[in-house]
XYZ file of C-alpha atoms in Angstrom:
287
model
C -9.337 -4.462 -15.466
C -10.106 -2.429 -12.366
C -7.614 -0.016 -10.786
C -8.534 1.396 -7.394
C -8.786 5.174 -7.872
C -6.686 7.923 -6.343
C -8.813 9.802 -3.814
C -8.925 13.444 -2.793
C -8.148 15.106 0.487
C -10.083 18.255 1.437
C -8.520 21.696 1.371
C -9.918 24.197 3.856
C -10.174 27.026 1.339
C -9.435 27.873 -2.308
C -5.749 28.234 -3.082
C -3.368 29.012 -5.929
C 0.086 27.491 -6.472
C 2.510 27.356 -9.376
C 3.126 23.628 -8.832
C -0.565 22.732 -9.221
C -3.125 22.407 -11.946
C -6.767 23.134 -11.138
C -9.890 21.507 -12.577
C -13.634 22.038 -12.127
C -15.124 19.428 -9.789
C -17.838 17.483 -11.604
C -20.925 16.494 -9.614
C -21.372 12.920 -10.775
C -19.901 9.590 -9.712
C -16.392 8.254 -10.215
C -15.876 5.907 -13.138
C -12.975 3.719 -14.197
C -13.197 2.914 -17.920
C -11.279 -0.220 -18.928
C -10.837 -1.515 -22.470
C -8.723 -4.662 -22.546
C -8.476 -6.956 -25.575
C -11.428 -5.171 -27.152
C -13.655 -5.772 -24.114
C -14.997 -2.746 -22.223
C -15.850 -2.721 -18.526
C -17.014 0.237 -16.443
C -16.487 0.354 -12.680
C -17.405 2.647 -9.805
C -14.716 3.645 -7.290
C -15.784 0.635 -5.164
C -15.321 -1.800 -8.117
C -19.043 -2.175 -8.768
C -19.482 -3.144 -12.414
C -21.839 -0.625 -14.052
C -21.126 -1.473 -17.695
C -24.741 -2.221 -18.653
C -26.054 1.044 -17.170
C -24.181 3.233 -19.685
C -24.474 1.817 -23.235
C -23.452 5.177 -24.737
C -19.974 4.678 -23.234
C -19.267 1.338 -24.902
C -17.746 2.544 -28.181
C -14.131 1.454 -28.458
C -10.863 3.393 -28.490
C -8.110 2.565 -30.974
C -6.264 0.394 -28.439
C -6.375 -0.937 -24.893
C -6.814 1.853 -22.380
C -7.771 2.568 -18.748
C -9.223 5.974 -17.946
C -10.284 7.692 -14.731
C -13.026 10.284 -14.624
C -16.525 11.234 -13.589
C -19.779 10.211 -15.242
C -22.382 12.982 -15.140
C -25.772 14.063 -16.497
C -26.815 17.513 -17.661
C -30.350 18.728 -17.077
C -31.708 19.499 -20.587
C -33.883 22.322 -19.235
C -31.286 24.200 -17.166
C -28.021 23.046 -18.758
C -26.603 22.367 -15.290
C -25.002 19.157 -14.080
C -27.582 17.157 -12.128
C -26.402 14.594 -9.559
C -29.865 13.094 -9.089
C -30.107 12.349 -12.807
C -26.871 10.384 -12.893
C -27.958 8.464 -9.777
C -31.170 7.617 -11.609
C -29.069 6.283 -14.487
C -26.811 4.323 -12.158
C -29.757 2.693 -10.362
C -31.561 1.670 -13.563
C -31.316 -2.104 -14.040
C -33.942 -3.042 -16.635
C -32.810 -2.909 -20.262
C -35.923 -1.130 -21.536
C -35.594 1.629 -18.933
C -31.886 2.042 -19.668
C -32.642 2.410 -23.383
C -35.255 5.106 -22.666
C -32.887 6.999 -20.382
C -30.171 7.115 -23.048
C -32.451 9.566 -24.869
C -33.945 11.507 -21.954
C -30.963 11.514 -19.554
C -27.777 10.822 -21.551
C -24.502 10.714 -19.664
C -21.105 12.206 -20.367
C -17.879 10.590 -19.195
C -15.645 13.482 -18.185
C -12.105 12.055 -18.324
C -9.385 13.557 -16.147
C -6.639 10.914 -16.132
C -5.181 8.083 -18.178
C -3.718 5.130 -16.278
C -2.805 2.681 -19.031
C -2.526 2.926 -22.806
C -1.432 0.417 -25.449
C -0.271 -1.986 -22.747
C 1.871 0.602 -20.954
C 1.275 1.488 -17.292
C 1.346 5.292 -17.016
C 0.731 5.684 -13.292
C 4.354 6.388 -12.358
C 4.878 9.270 -14.740
C 3.990 12.838 -13.647
C 0.383 13.967 -13.948
C 1.175 16.764 -16.393
C 2.705 14.212 -18.790
C -0.337 11.961 -18.441
C -2.459 14.994 -19.325
C -0.410 15.500 -22.497
C -0.928 11.871 -23.522
C -4.654 12.151 -22.808
C -4.993 15.320 -24.898
C -3.710 13.468 -27.960
C -6.231 10.625 -27.829
C -9.336 10.646 -30.000
C -12.506 10.119 -27.957
C -14.822 7.464 -29.459
C -18.065 9.498 -29.442
C -19.788 12.659 -28.187
C -20.437 11.137 -24.747
C -16.742 11.395 -23.856
C -14.970 14.600 -22.926
C -11.667 15.627 -21.356
C -11.813 17.957 -18.348
C -10.189 21.364 -18.878
C -7.619 22.640 -16.402
C -5.645 25.770 -15.601
C -2.172 26.061 -14.141
C -1.513 27.908 -10.871
C -4.695 30.056 -10.768
C -6.871 28.060 -8.389
C -8.588 30.973 -6.665
C -9.671 32.497 -9.974
C -11.094 29.150 -11.095
C -12.958 28.703 -7.813
C -14.541 32.128 -8.231
C -15.864 30.952 -11.585
C -17.237 27.781 -9.974
C -19.050 29.895 -7.366
C -20.502 32.201 -10.007
C -21.801 29.223 -11.999
C -23.026 27.433 -8.852
C -20.896 24.381 -9.641
C -19.653 21.875 -7.081
C -16.152 23.273 -6.610
C -12.633 22.618 -7.841
C -9.803 20.129 -7.556
C -6.139 21.058 -7.178
C -3.521 18.493 -8.250
C 0.258 18.618 -8.058
C 1.655 18.692 -11.578
C 4.312 16.090 -10.768
C 2.011 13.726 -8.842
C 2.081 10.053 -9.686
C -1.159 8.068 -9.583
C -1.598 6.337 -6.222
C -4.542 4.060 -5.414
C -5.196 5.738 -2.067
C -6.209 9.086 -0.591
C -3.425 11.577 -1.157
C -2.667 15.197 -0.272
C -1.305 15.580 -3.820
C -4.931 15.894 -4.947
C -7.201 18.235 -2.989
C -10.820 19.258 -3.418
C -12.454 22.538 -2.452
C -16.246 22.287 -2.206
C -18.495 25.198 -3.096
C -20.801 24.714 -0.119
C -24.359 25.978 0.166
C -25.313 27.159 3.656
C -28.701 26.915 5.341
C -30.321 27.428 8.715
C -32.390 24.543 10.071
C -34.152 23.442 13.233
C -32.943 20.328 15.025
C -36.197 18.413 15.451
C -35.003 15.047 16.708
C -32.208 12.518 16.908
C -31.550 8.861 16.270
C -31.560 6.491 19.237
C -29.107 3.794 18.160
C -26.600 5.683 16.004
C -25.687 9.304 15.550
C -27.919 11.535 13.487
C -29.866 14.744 14.058
C -33.168 15.292 12.273
C -33.461 18.669 10.551
C -36.453 20.714 9.444
C -37.302 24.154 8.065
C -40.358 26.353 8.386
C -42.171 26.709 5.065
C -43.770 29.912 3.748
C -47.115 28.626 5.061
C -45.682 28.257 8.569
C -45.524 24.464 8.544
C -42.540 22.375 9.604
C -40.951 20.341 6.798
C -38.290 17.667 7.246
C -35.040 18.296 5.337
C -32.818 15.349 6.213
C -30.343 14.137 8.831
C -27.062 15.664 9.986
C -24.416 12.965 10.360
C -21.262 14.965 9.632
C -19.188 17.677 11.261
C -20.648 17.618 14.775
C -17.947 17.963 17.485
C -18.334 16.213 20.869
C -19.095 19.484 22.710
C -21.964 20.261 20.340
C -23.415 16.777 20.816
C -23.194 17.143 24.584
C -24.834 20.570 24.467
C -27.762 19.419 22.353
C -28.503 16.323 24.385
C -28.366 18.383 27.582
C -30.819 21.012 26.316
C -33.096 18.587 24.471
C -34.420 16.857 27.593
C -36.834 19.731 28.240
C -38.241 19.879 24.684
C -38.944 16.211 23.885
C -42.379 15.846 22.299
C -42.380 12.157 21.433
C -40.436 9.130 20.285
C -40.696 5.909 18.329
C -38.504 2.860 17.805
C -35.766 4.794 16.019
C -36.048 8.484 16.935
C -36.638 10.966 19.729
C -38.564 14.016 18.486
C -38.028 17.597 19.684
C -39.867 20.887 19.559
C -38.372 23.171 16.889
C -36.462 25.319 19.370
C -32.810 24.634 18.505
C -31.459 26.256 15.345
C -28.242 25.368 13.578
C -26.255 26.452 10.554
C -25.356 23.630 8.183
C -23.397 23.351 4.970
C -24.587 21.100 2.176
C -23.600 20.132 -1.362
C -26.983 21.390 -2.573
C -30.724 20.907 -2.141
C -32.340 17.916 -3.833
C -35.378 18.328 -6.054
C -37.681 17.180 -3.258
C -36.297 19.777 -0.853
C -33.825 17.690 1.117
C -30.317 18.674 2.159
C -27.654 16.650 0.360
C -24.987 15.386 2.794
C -25.498 18.191 5.349
C -22.687 18.935 7.812
C -23.015 20.874 11.056
C -21.327 24.276 11.229
C -22.602 25.868 14.446
C -25.638 26.507 16.582
C -27.520 29.730 15.893
C -28.172 31.259 19.308
C -29.715 34.508 18.091
C -33.369 35.102 18.797
């Protein structure tokens, strides 16, 4: 049984509040775990069935249950949570590859909420009571874990997330009910990484600015596309200036000399040196 998940709004900065609990934000993908009549189904937030991708999560609980959480992978070399690894797991379709990845890239289901248990719908009771119920349930194997949380001290927790270079934190009202929509009762604070890039082109048919950096050898290297956070005035400014620095085009893009610099924020850098979900912050006008 699928339940559409409760989604987060974005807080502008870390905060503390006595009416909130605060959790580390896990850099994986959302997962709804459903065990009904002894049958387990796993779903993404968009109701995509991903049961076969995660065999290590198919051990049963003592009764029917629906859980909400994040499925993640930990890099065995660094011990850090690795988003690209869990995407590799999610995209694996062939049974033999999935079986190999269970050993080399095992997942953990980090549970942060319980929505149903033993036939009872728990979504209307306060979050802090759902947490108490969840804490008393035996997890079926080592691939399940319950997310820790602290009360009130959000800023202190966020400082820890920064120090450990983790994705950020989530603040949730202690008395919040579970709503299948985006709600201000749950707020995320992202631990952004900042970078300076050159704007080296733009899409023709839809919005997107090409970004690049200069490598240590002096060469230009592409780093992705900015699609987020660009206000209308910034778009107008770039397109006005860019006319004099066009160096070519193809079917999809117009290419520019690396003259315009911008500050961006990003979740992190991928292993192949690309910005992950970069968002525009401002132009860098210094020489």
